[in-house]
Amino acid sequence: MTDSKYFTTTKKGEIFELKAELNSDKKEKKKEAVKKVIASMTVGKDVSALFPDVVNCMQTDNLELKKLVYLYLMNYAKSQPDMAIMAVNTFVKDCEDPNPLIRALAVRTMGCIRVDKITEYLCEPLRKCLKDEDPYVRKTAAVCVAKLHDINAQLVEDQGFLDTLKDLISDSNPMVVANAVAALSEIAESHPSSNLLDLNPQSINKLLTALNECTEWGQIFILDCLANYMPKDDREAQSICERVTPRLSHANSAVVLSAVKVLMKFMEMLSKDLDYYGTLLKKLAPPLVTLLSAEPELQYVALRNINLIVQKRPEILKHEMKVFFVKYNDPIYVKLEKLDIMIRLASQANIAQVLAELKEYATEVDVDFVRKAVRAIGRCAIKVEQSAERCVSTLLDLIQTKVNYVVQEAIVVIKDIFRKYPNKYESVIATLCENLDSLDEPEARAAMIWIVGEYAERIDNADELLESFLEGFHDESTQVQLQLLTAIVKLFLKKPTETQELVQQVLSLATQDSDNPDLRDRGYIYWRLLSTDPVAAKEVVLAEKPLISEETDLIEPTLLDELICYIGTLASVYHKPPSAFVEGSRGVVHKSLPPRTGSSESAESPDAAPSAGQAAEQPAVIPAQGDLLGDLLNLDLGPPVSGPPLAASSVQMGAVDLLGGGLDSLMGDESEGLRSDVGGSPAMGGSGFTAPGPAAPAAMGAPLGSGLGDLFDLTGGVGTLSGSYVAPKTVWLPAMKAKGLEISGTFSRQVGSICMDLVLTNKALQVMSDFAIQFNRNSFGLAPAAPLQVHAPLAPNQSVEISLPLNTVGSVMKMDPLNNLQVAVKNNIDVFYFSTLYPLHILFVEDGKMERQMFLATWKDIPNENEAQFQIKDCSLNADAVSSKLQGSNIFTIAKRNVEGQDMLYQSLKLTNGIWVLAELRIQPSNPSFTLSLKCRAPEVSQYVYQAYDAILKN
Amino acid sequence: MCFQQKMIHSLFLINCSGDIFLEKHWKSVVSQSVCDYFFEAQEKAIDVENVPPVISTPHHYLISIYRDKIFFVSVIQTEVPPLFVIEFLHRVADTFQDYFGECSETAIKDNVVIVYELLEEMLDNGFPLATESNILKELIKPPTILRSVVNSITGSSNVGDTLPTGQLSNIPWRRAGVKYTNNEAYFDVIEEIDAIIDKSGSTVFAEIQGVIDSCIKLSGMPDLSLSFMNPRLLDDVSFHPCIRFKRWESERVLSFIPPDGNFRLISYRVSSQNLVAIPVYVKHLISFKENSSSGRFDVTIGPKQNMGKTVEGVVMTVHMPKAVLNMNLTATQGSYTFDPVTKVLAWDVGKITPQKLPNLKGIVNLQSGAPKPEENPSLNIQFKIQQLAISGLKVNRLDMYGEKYKPFKGVKYITKAGKFQVRT
């Protein structure tokens, strides 16, 4: 007898029939009927119409029947809230049942019924269950608090459940502790500012004890919670690590990965000289490798995480190359990930093996995989210089196979190899040219054209080759068109006599017959350049190109550090911070690795040093935002940069001056060969990241987007409480983008003066000096009121804190976003550009309090369409606290009224440029969301005023 | 804004033909239409094995596993550890297997109420509640023919009405009051060789994935210690939670109070190349002639260092290139099949006797006009060797404390091919 019989009711009047059976007197029949209802539910049939009948079956002493009814209730209570109330009495009664199983079942089910009305009945039973003598009930009740918090957070706080939950962390039963931790973490996630999981050495100790005793799932919750703790010194970090390492041998891979996260994070605090550091490194490799023998789905997640770990600490897995070799029956998603990691681990020691494998893969069936394998060979050549020759010959072998997509892929990577090792492998050009006709993908065509243009002087029939492409110019993709234009101009500059006609032709195709603005602009620039000053043209177009970097698709160090804190989560699978993609993640707190506290700090900074060194070797770094550069170049930045390694860059600068502007597409030209790299092959150094350079720091500088900024930096802001709210410092200019100079900062306002508080850190290997700073024109005329004073040269690994006074008398230009500030910083090495967003409240002046009468008049006077409404969510302050908090940042309360239990605050503020903003803030005592209405004659500032409000109130 | 939902929101079970045959929602009901994103990915992947395990949709994430021809697709809404979800889904599949003897669509449909009760018991608000088979079985009795007959006569149920004792003890994996008339403890040391052998016969990569699966039927609360002759082999090990880690660290002895019944005690990995002996060799010649629409196929399998044991259960499978139309082969031993649709050649060899090596030889016919295949197929070999752990791992002794009776003890060794591929 099986359950499939429950599916075989007659179609006609099914619901009706069930209804009759549910109301039967016979217990057995009732039970069968409920089972039928459940069976229908499992296949997604709507049986909600039976709600009252099923609920009627609830009062029974048959446990199975009770459970079935509860199952049903959980599914449908939300759609039938009024009916759900009918069940409440039984729930309350069941919470008192002598059988702990029933008590737990009742409190658990009640929590699952997401109906507001039910919550008030839930409080008393829940309170009792949280203190139940039976740990099974307590542990279930702990989870129920989290559920209730979802439905009504305020209620949970008012009823003091959070404190009870905190007490449960000290419970004698490890299962209860684990569930309490899980519940608290979940609540804390939606309330980042509340200090719920107040971790201190004592509570950490309790968690570590519970870790050994609770279930595997509990261990995951505890480990994830531990990862948020900040040990006070390296000794504490080490002792926690020691107690976490046994988890690496757990059979549950999620436990293993959570343990890895804790270790990776705390390892940051350990000195590399410590013996323990080496021991820990050794211990991390085997569990990671073991994850790769699990089911393919687990492997995939593990590989995505290993990809991060390998970037952060390549030494852990450097001897484990072979486990990443691809098996032919691996799923494709595993194959592609393994390939990526193989490249990251490739080194001189293992390159022969890796190449042999890659060559094997290049003959496999799956097209995507083969392409990636071919590309990987190119990446090996660029990464390991000693192998370049072998890689090139392998690629030539592959080209000989004449398999179309292999050939195209090979040509794309060979172009990068040329960039990396100029004047070394050009002998293969002839072979490449043979395959010209078979190229049908834009990327491969563009690569080939680049090669022909770049080496035009060595290819006898370069003009013929390029001419042949020109015939179908309009059918080509933009990428190819741009490349063709540049290549022909290069050819012309190299062999001017024979190719005049060709260059005329391409220039007119680009400028007259094309609808593409990029193409037209570039065409015009070349045209003008060639006609006014051919020498300059030569310097620009044939300028020495910056070297491309060895490592490719590296994740930016700051992002990498953040992602390391998210090992094992979705963020680690997508390699994006959670704030970037999780829905409703408004409250996500940015996590960061703890600073190293070891004794040998000055010699350390192991992560920044190699990359900074690498950056310093590059002759030029091209800022990604051309127009920013254009504007800033007109500013006087002191003596021009000089020195032999910078020759290329000063040539460029010169060229730029010559053009006077619109160098946008010229910059595009230089990076064109590089831009075509998207998709995994080597990109260039400075601006090779996919995100446009300055955009990243700008996003981080946004006071709202980053929430709290850095959890651990909170203490930094305490000292300045007397003035306006000061956001924690964020990194504006990462060292990677500025040859080792890292700039972080924030804005503050104290007694009428605005300051930009900066920390300059030298992460390069050379001393930095001669600092200067300039702002671009901006919306409120912000400008430095004094020169940037750095008294002594900045030695490697040294930081200096500077408070730069600002005024608002600079020239004004409206920016988008309004509070965008573009900054240029110069030192003895180069000039760097970044942009950041400043919080608007630094512009709120001290005399922003308006007269009451004046306020009323102005409020009426400003047209209604200028009014903007915003919600400030999750703020638990009362009206008076709000008022005094805002006053600290020069937002003045003019009047307070109480209307129907709501507090209304009327406020005013004035910006440095004299713009008045009037505000009405509505606070309901039971609702954590405030409503803010703003009226202003310049309504475009409203949004930024709201952001300032939000930031001030939440901190 | 949506409420925060930790962990699994809903679960859909989908069969290979794309029917959703079971859905379970732990909170509000999510429409089946969310699975369309999954079907889309499935279509793109062509092969069922290639469906990516994490798929993002505008409002949800779908994390799935593929087990026994069923997709377990979970719907989640916020940041959760994907491994957590995947591990849990595998645990669900394991539980079905354990309860119904197989994890199949029929078995699940036949026991849909138990399935529902199990799922409810295993997860509460996204927190796994009880996933240990011992505890679950006390809460919800597995179906047996006898019980359903008895139930239908007496009207009793399959739901336990007392709290499982193990749930809250410090040894949640064992239930109290276990009683057997025959007390037995069996250990199976199973080792699988994963290897890639290149064209010339040298080993590109080889490692051993070993497990010790136990079947323990002992009364009361036995406390066992298992020791090995050569524990140093085990330097990369994952343990069942019952094992006392400290004891292992200090003495290299596995000390534990076992769960009742079948469970995996440890799994381990031996990767050091010199410890991994490759028990078979393959001589192969597969070639396609230019422009002739035919090719040659000649494969011989022979035993290598097998330490005096017989290699048996040998099966070779080959995914032939798409251009292959059919194959005319002669096997000196065993039988072969070629599926012209999937292009899979399977040769069931059986036991290898060193005196007469098995050989499969003949002609490969290509589709006329098709170009000569670029790639040579990899050979996938399966085999078994009884009474041998290829790493050399040996159990020394098993001691029992805490109980007075004398149990019957047994250890069995077996070596198998895991992912064992020979490139040609």
PDB file of N, CA, C and O in Angstrom, chain A residues 3 42 64 67 99 108 147 150 216-217 249 253 289-290 293 297 328-330 332 357 363 568-571 581 583, chain B residues 4 23 50 59 61 66 79 81-82 87 91 110 113 120 124 131 157-158 161 204 236 239 269 375 419 421 423:
ATOM      1  N   ASP A   3       1.551   5.618  -0.948  1.00  0.00           N
ATOM      2  CA  ASP A   3       0.868   6.902  -0.929  1.00  0.00           C
ATOM      3  C   ASP A   3       0.356   7.315  -2.293  1.00  0.00           C
ATOM      4  O   ASP A   3      -0.377   8.291  -2.407  1.00  0.00           O
ATOM      5  N   THR A  42       1.774  18.667  -2.532  1.00  0.00           N
ATOM      6  CA  THR A  42       3.149  18.394  -2.962  1.00  0.00           C
ATOM      7  C   THR A  42       3.334  18.590  -4.451  1.00  0.00           C
ATOM      8  O   THR A  42       4.455  18.744  -4.907  1.00  0.00           O
ATOM      9  N   GLU A  64       0.260  12.045  14.665  1.00  0.00           N
ATOM     10  CA  GLU A  64       0.497  12.087  13.224  1.00  0.00           C
ATOM     11  C   GLU A  64      -0.482  13.031  12.540  1.00  0.00           C
ATOM     12  O   GLU A  64      -0.092  13.855  11.711  1.00  0.00           O
ATOM     13  N   LYS A  67       0.464  16.559  13.214  1.00  0.00           N
ATOM     14  CA  LYS A  67       1.603  17.001  12.414  1.00  0.00           C
ATOM     15  C   LYS A  67       1.183  17.324  10.983  1.00  0.00           C
ATOM     16  O   LYS A  67       1.641  18.298  10.391  1.00  0.00           O
ATOM     17  N   ASN A  99       3.978  16.688  26.640  1.00  0.00           N
ATOM     18  CA  ASN A  99       4.959  16.104  25.722  1.00  0.00           C
ATOM     19  C   ASN A  99       5.806  17.212  25.075  1.00  0.00           C
ATOM     20  O   ASN A  99       5.278  18.054  24.352  1.00  0.00           O
ATOM     21  N   ARG A 108       6.969  25.983  17.003  1.00  0.00           N
ATOM     22  CA  ARG A 108       7.628  26.042  15.711  1.00  0.00           C
ATOM     23  C   ARG A 108       6.634  26.401  14.615  1.00  0.00           C
ATOM     24  O   ARG A 108       6.903  27.252  13.764  1.00  0.00           O
ATOM     25  N   LYS A 147      12.186  33.914  13.527  1.00  0.00           N
ATOM     26  CA  LYS A 147      11.024  33.962  12.636  1.00  0.00           C
ATOM     27  C   LYS A 147      10.132  35.144  12.978  1.00  0.00           C
ATOM     28  O   LYS A 147       9.667  35.876  12.111  1.00  0.00           O
ATOM     29  N   ASP A 150      11.314  38.458  11.856  1.00  0.00           N
ATOM     30  CA  ASP A 150      11.001  38.679  10.449  1.00  0.00           C
ATOM     31  C   ASP A 150       9.659  39.359  10.281  1.00  0.00           C
ATOM     32  O   ASP A 150       9.480  40.228   9.442  1.00  0.00           O
ATOM     33  N   GLU A 216      26.755  19.281  12.984  1.00  0.00           N
ATOM     34  CA  GLU A 216      27.519  19.874  11.889  1.00  0.00           C
ATOM     35  C   GLU A 216      26.941  21.221  11.451  1.00  0.00           C
ATOM     36  O   GLU A 216      27.676  22.152  11.147  1.00  0.00           O
ATOM     37  N   TRP A 217      25.603  21.306  11.423  1.00  0.00           N
ATOM     38  CA  TRP A 217      24.979  22.550  10.946  1.00  0.00           C
ATOM     39  C   TRP A 217      25.227  23.662  11.952  1.00  0.00           C
ATOM     40  O   TRP A 217      25.507  24.794  11.578  1.00  0.00           O
ATOM     41  N   SER A 249      38.924  18.627   9.314  1.00  0.00           N
ATOM     42  CA  SER A 249      38.784  17.198   9.013  1.00  0.00           C
ATOM     43  C   SER A 249      37.350  16.743   9.065  1.00  0.00           C
ATOM     44  O   SER A 249      37.085  15.553   9.139  1.00  0.00           O
ATOM     45  N   SER A 253      31.395  19.307   3.965  1.00  0.00           N
ATOM     46  CA  SER A 253      32.251  20.259   3.268  1.00  0.00           C
ATOM     47  C   SER A 253      31.936  21.700   3.653  1.00  0.00           C
ATOM     48  O   SER A 253      32.809  22.565   3.602  1.00  0.00           O
ATOM     49  N   VAL A 289      41.942  20.254  -1.041  1.00  0.00           N
ATOM     50  CA  VAL A 289      42.068  19.258  -2.101  1.00  0.00           C
ATOM     51  C   VAL A 289      40.987  18.189  -1.945  1.00  0.00           C
ATOM     52  O   VAL A 289      40.393  17.744  -2.932  1.00  0.00           O
ATOM     53  N   THR A 290      40.713  17.825  -0.706  1.00  0.00           N
ATOM     54  CA  THR A 290      39.691  16.802  -0.481  1.00  0.00           C
ATOM     55  C   THR A 290      38.331  17.233  -1.013  1.00  0.00           C
ATOM     56  O   THR A 290      37.565  16.419  -1.519  1.00  0.00           O
ATOM     57  N   SER A 293      37.253  15.957  -4.348  1.00  0.00           N
ATOM     58  CA  SER A 293      36.861  14.590  -4.660  1.00  0.00           C
ATOM     59  C   SER A 293      35.390  14.386  -4.337  1.00  0.00           C
ATOM     60  O   SER A 293      34.875  13.283  -4.430  1.00  0.00           O
ATOM     61  N   GLU A 297      28.823  19.245  -7.785  1.00  0.00           N
ATOM     62  CA  GLU A 297      28.260  20.536  -7.357  1.00  0.00           C
ATOM     63  C   GLU A 297      29.113  21.135  -6.245  1.00  0.00           C
ATOM     64  O   GLU A 297      29.390  22.337  -6.236  1.00  0.00           O
ATOM     65  N   TYR A 328      38.054  13.880 -18.309  1.00  0.00           N
ATOM     66  CA  TYR A 328      37.202  14.185 -19.459  1.00  0.00           C
ATOM     67  C   TYR A 328      35.727  14.127 -19.112  1.00  0.00           C
ATOM     68  O   TYR A 328      34.898  14.752 -19.755  1.00  0.00           O
ATOM     69  N   ASN A 329      35.378  13.382 -18.052  1.00  0.00           N
ATOM     70  CA  ASN A 329      33.963  13.363 -17.696  1.00  0.00           C
ATOM     71  C   ASN A 329      33.597  14.310 -16.558  1.00  0.00           C
ATOM     72  O   ASN A 329      32.522  14.205 -15.985  1.00  0.00           O
ATOM     73  N   ASP A 330      34.448  15.232 -16.233  1.00  0.00           N
ATOM     74  CA  ASP A 330      34.041  16.319 -15.335  1.00  0.00           C
ATOM     75  C   ASP A 330      32.962  17.134 -16.035  1.00  0.00           C
ATOM     76  O   ASP A 330      33.028  17.336 -17.250  1.00  0.00           O
ATOM     77  N   ILE A 332      31.209  20.432 -17.437  1.00  0.00           N
ATOM     78  CA  ILE A 332      31.915  21.552 -18.067  1.00  0.00           C
ATOM     79  C   ILE A 332      32.179  22.672 -17.075  1.00  0.00           C
ATOM     80  O   ILE A 332      33.238  23.302 -17.080  1.00  0.00           O
ATOM     81  N   GLU A 357      49.345  19.266 -20.407  1.00  0.00           N
ATOM     82  CA  GLU A 357      47.923  19.088 -20.150  1.00  0.00           C
ATOM     83  C   GLU A 357      47.084  19.977 -21.067  1.00  0.00           C
ATOM     84  O   GLU A 357      46.138  19.527 -21.695  1.00  0.00           O
ATOM     85  N   THR A 363      42.530  19.498 -27.708  1.00  0.00           N
ATOM     86  CA  THR A 363      41.980  18.592 -28.720  1.00  0.00           C
ATOM     87  C   THR A 363      40.680  17.955 -28.249  1.00  0.00           C
ATOM     88  O   THR A 363      40.182  17.028 -28.859  1.00  0.00           O
ATOM     89  N   GLY A 568      32.818  30.827   1.086  1.00  0.00           N
ATOM     90  CA  GLY A 568      31.737  29.876   1.334  1.00  0.00           C
ATOM     91  C   GLY A 568      30.364  30.434   1.050  1.00  0.00           C
ATOM     92  O   GLY A 568      29.386  29.705   1.094  1.00  0.00           O
ATOM     93  N   THR A 569      30.254  31.718   0.755  1.00  0.00           N
ATOM     94  CA  THR A 569      28.930  32.282   0.526  1.00  0.00           C
ATOM     95  C   THR A 569      28.682  32.459  -0.975  1.00  0.00           C
ATOM     96  O   THR A 569      29.569  32.213  -1.785  1.00  0.00           O
ATOM     97  N   LEU A 570      27.494  32.908  -1.304  1.00  0.00           N
ATOM     98  CA  LEU A 570      27.186  33.180  -2.712  1.00  0.00           C
ATOM     99  C   LEU A 570      28.149  34.213  -3.279  1.00  0.00           C
ATOM    100  O   LEU A 570      28.535  34.125  -4.439  1.00  0.00           O
ATOM    101  N   ALA A 571      28.513  35.175  -2.448  1.00  0.00           N
ATOM    102  CA  ALA A 571      29.439  36.215  -2.913  1.00  0.00           C
ATOM    103  C   ALA A 571      30.723  35.578  -3.433  1.00  0.00           C
ATOM    104  O   ALA A 571      31.287  36.022  -4.422  1.00  0.00           O
ATOM    105  N   PHE A 581      24.765  42.307  -5.260  1.00  0.00           N
ATOM    106  CA  PHE A 581      23.747  41.517  -5.935  1.00  0.00           C
ATOM    107  C   PHE A 581      22.642  40.966  -5.070  1.00  0.00           C
ATOM    108  O   PHE A 581      21.635  40.530  -5.578  1.00  0.00           O
ATOM    109  N   GLU A 583      19.432  40.812  -3.101  1.00  0.00           N
ATOM    110  CA  GLU A 583      18.255  41.662  -3.042  1.00  0.00           C
ATOM    111  C   GLU A 583      18.014  42.100  -1.605  1.00  0.00           C
ATOM    112  O   GLU A 583      18.126  41.322  -0.666  1.00  0.00           O
TER     113      GLU A 583
ATOM    114  N   GLN B   4      13.771  38.985   5.206  1.00  0.00           N
ATOM    115  CA  GLN B   4      14.987  38.183   5.098  1.00  0.00           C
ATOM    116  C   GLN B   4      14.619  36.713   5.176  1.00  0.00           C
ATOM    117  O   GLN B   4      13.886  36.290   6.044  1.00  0.00           O
ATOM    118  N   GLU B  23       6.873  19.537  -4.660  1.00  0.00           N
ATOM    119  CA  GLU B  23       7.360  20.832  -4.219  1.00  0.00           C
ATOM    120  C   GLU B  23       7.089  20.991  -2.741  1.00  0.00           C
ATOM    121  O   GLU B  23       6.107  20.479  -2.207  1.00  0.00           O
ATOM    122  N   ASN B  50      25.728  18.737 -17.000  1.00  0.00           N
ATOM    123  CA  ASN B  50      26.405  20.019 -17.149  1.00  0.00           C
ATOM    124  C   ASN B  50      25.585  21.220 -16.678  1.00  0.00           C
ATOM    125  O   ASN B  50      25.979  22.356 -16.887  1.00  0.00           O
ATOM    126  N   HIS B  59      14.973  37.369  -8.809  1.00  0.00           N
ATOM    127  CA  HIS B  59      14.624  37.526  -7.398  1.00  0.00           C
ATOM    128  C   HIS B  59      15.133  36.400  -6.502  1.00  0.00           C
ATOM    129  O   HIS B  59      15.030  36.482  -5.297  1.00  0.00           O
ATOM    130  N   TYR B  61      17.863  32.742  -6.046  1.00  0.00           N
ATOM    131  CA  TYR B  61      18.950  31.910  -6.535  1.00  0.00           C
ATOM    132  C   TYR B  61      18.474  30.476  -6.511  1.00  0.00           C
ATOM    133  O   TYR B  61      17.764  30.070  -5.597  1.00  0.00           O
ATOM    134  N   TYR B  66      22.129  17.022  -8.783  1.00  0.00           N
ATOM    135  CA  TYR B  66      21.565  16.016  -9.670  1.00  0.00           C
ATOM    136  C   TYR B  66      21.906  14.666  -9.086  1.00  0.00           C
ATOM    137  O   TYR B  66      23.081  14.313  -8.999  1.00  0.00           O
ATOM    138  N   GLU B  79      21.742  35.858   0.737  1.00  0.00           N
ATOM    139  CA  GLU B  79      23.080  35.283   0.854  1.00  0.00           C
ATOM    140  C   GLU B  79      23.098  34.087   1.808  1.00  0.00           C
ATOM    141  O   GLU B  79      22.776  34.210   2.973  1.00  0.00           O
ATOM    142  N   PRO B  81      25.439  30.204   2.453  1.00  0.00           N
ATOM    143  CA  PRO B  81      26.553  29.412   1.938  1.00  0.00           C
ATOM    144  C   PRO B  81      26.034  28.315   1.010  1.00  0.00           C
ATOM    145  O   PRO B  81      25.267  27.464   1.439  1.00  0.00           O
ATOM    146  N   PRO B  82      26.408  28.360  -0.266  1.00  0.00           N
ATOM    147  CA  PRO B  82      25.900  27.355  -1.211  1.00  0.00           C
ATOM    148  C   PRO B  82      26.273  25.929  -0.812  1.00  0.00           C
ATOM    149  O   PRO B  82      25.491  25.011  -1.035  1.00  0.00           O
ATOM    150  N   GLU B  87      25.167  20.463   0.541  1.00  0.00           N
ATOM    151  CA  GLU B  87      25.322  19.374   1.505  1.00  0.00           C
ATOM    152  C   GLU B  87      23.956  18.928   2.020  1.00  0.00           C
ATOM    153  O   GLU B  87      23.686  17.737   2.155  1.00  0.00           O
ATOM    154  N   ARG B  91      22.035  15.381   1.697  1.00  0.00           N
ATOM    155  CA  ARG B  91      21.559  14.682   2.887  1.00  0.00           C
ATOM    156  C   ARG B  91      20.099  14.263   2.700  1.00  0.00           C
ATOM    157  O   ARG B  91      19.694  13.180   3.116  1.00  0.00           O
ATOM    158  N   ASP B 110       5.466   7.307  -4.095  1.00  0.00           N
ATOM    159  CA  ASP B 110       4.764   6.305  -3.309  1.00  0.00           C
ATOM    160  C   ASP B 110       4.731   6.659  -1.827  1.00  0.00           C
ATOM    161  O   ASP B 110       3.920   6.141  -1.071  1.00  0.00           O
ATOM    162  N   VAL B 113       3.776  11.307   1.710  1.00  0.00           N
ATOM    163  CA  VAL B 113       3.488  11.881   3.026  1.00  0.00           C
ATOM    164  C   VAL B 113       4.709  11.778   3.933  1.00  0.00           C
ATOM    165  O   VAL B 113       5.069  12.731   4.624  1.00  0.00           O
ATOM    166  N   GLU B 120       9.955  18.329   6.593  1.00  0.00           N
ATOM    167  CA  GLU B 120       9.575  19.255   7.644  1.00  0.00           C
ATOM    168  C   GLU B 120      10.460  19.049   8.870  1.00  0.00           C
ATOM    169  O   GLU B 120      10.836  19.986   9.554  1.00  0.00           O
ATOM    170  N   ASP B 124      13.937  23.649   9.664  1.00  0.00           N
ATOM    171  CA  ASP B 124      12.997  24.567  10.288  1.00  0.00           C
ATOM    172  C   ASP B 124      13.497  25.976  10.072  1.00  0.00           C
ATOM    173  O   ASP B 124      14.575  26.334  10.540  1.00  0.00           O
ATOM    174  N   THR B 131      19.122  15.775  10.876  1.00  0.00           N
ATOM    175  CA  THR B 131      19.507  15.175   9.603  1.00  0.00           C
ATOM    176  C   THR B 131      20.151  13.811   9.810  1.00  0.00           C
ATOM    177  O   THR B 131      20.473  13.128   8.854  1.00  0.00           O
ATOM    178  N   SER B 157       0.249   4.705  13.777  1.00  0.00           N
ATOM    179  CA  SER B 157       0.825   5.579  12.760  1.00  0.00           C
ATOM    180  C   SER B 157       2.322   5.333  12.602  1.00  0.00           C
ATOM    181  O   SER B 157       2.924   4.566  13.339  1.00  0.00           O
ATOM    182  N   ASN B 158       2.869   6.016  11.654  1.00  0.00           N
ATOM    183  CA  ASN B 158       4.305   5.893  11.455  1.00  0.00           C
ATOM    184  C   ASN B 158       5.056   7.051  12.089  1.00  0.00           C
ATOM    185  O   ASN B 158       6.196   7.314  11.793  1.00  0.00           O
ATOM    186  N   ASP B 161       6.002   9.100  18.867  1.00  0.00           N
ATOM    187  CA  ASP B 161       5.401  10.133  19.708  1.00  0.00           C
ATOM    188  C   ASP B 161       6.259  10.493  20.917  1.00  0.00           C
ATOM    189  O   ASP B 161       5.823  11.170  21.821  1.00  0.00           O
ATOM    190  N   VAL B 204      49.929  10.487 -15.565  1.00  0.00           N
ATOM    191  CA  VAL B 204      49.895  11.947 -15.456  1.00  0.00           C
ATOM    192  C   VAL B 204      49.493  12.324 -14.050  1.00  0.00           C
ATOM    193  O   VAL B 204      50.038  13.231 -13.432  1.00  0.00           O
ATOM    194  N   ASP B 236      45.541  12.840   5.121  1.00  0.00           N
ATOM    195  CA  ASP B 236      44.465  13.722   4.664  1.00  0.00           C
ATOM    196  C   ASP B 236      43.145  12.981   4.851  1.00  0.00           C
ATOM    197  O   ASP B 236      42.756  12.171   4.026  1.00  0.00           O
ATOM    198  N   PHE B 239      36.590  12.951   8.959  1.00  0.00           N
ATOM    199  CA  PHE B 239      36.023  12.040   9.938  1.00  0.00           C
ATOM    200  C   PHE B 239      34.525  12.187  10.092  1.00  0.00           C
ATOM    201  O   PHE B 239      33.986  13.276   9.970  1.00  0.00           O
ATOM    202  N   ARG B 269      42.479  10.359   1.579  1.00  0.00           N
ATOM    203  CA  ARG B 269      43.057  10.535   0.252  1.00  0.00           C
ATOM    204  C   ARG B 269      44.533  10.241   0.335  1.00  0.00           C
ATOM    205  O   ARG B 269      45.217  10.739   1.237  1.00  0.00           O
ATOM    206  N   GLU B 375      40.081  14.495 -32.603  1.00  0.00           N
ATOM    207  CA  GLU B 375      40.455  14.034 -31.264  1.00  0.00           C
ATOM    208  C   GLU B 375      40.371  12.513 -31.194  1.00  0.00           C
ATOM    209  O   GLU B 375      39.536  11.886 -31.840  1.00  0.00           O
ATOM    210  N   LYS B 419      37.725   7.413 -11.169  1.00  0.00           N
ATOM    211  CA  LYS B 419      37.778   8.043 -12.485  1.00  0.00           C
ATOM    212  C   LYS B 419      39.119   7.649 -13.091  1.00  0.00           C
ATOM    213  O   LYS B 419      40.131   8.319 -12.873  1.00  0.00           O
ATOM    214  N   GLN B 421      41.155   7.041 -16.363  1.00  0.00           N
ATOM    215  CA  GLN B 421      41.090   7.278 -17.800  1.00  0.00           C
ATOM    216  C   GLN B 421      42.447   7.120 -18.475  1.00  0.00           C
ATOM    217  O   GLN B 421      43.470   7.493 -17.931  1.00  0.00           O
ATOM    218  N   ARG B 423      44.322   8.130 -21.918  1.00  0.00           N
ATOM    219  CA  ARG B 423      44.228   8.960 -23.131  1.00  0.00           C
ATOM    220  C   ARG B 423      44.875   8.227 -24.291  1.00  0.00           C
ATOM    221  O   ARG B 423      45.869   7.526 -24.105  1.00  0.00           O
TER     222      ARG B 423
END
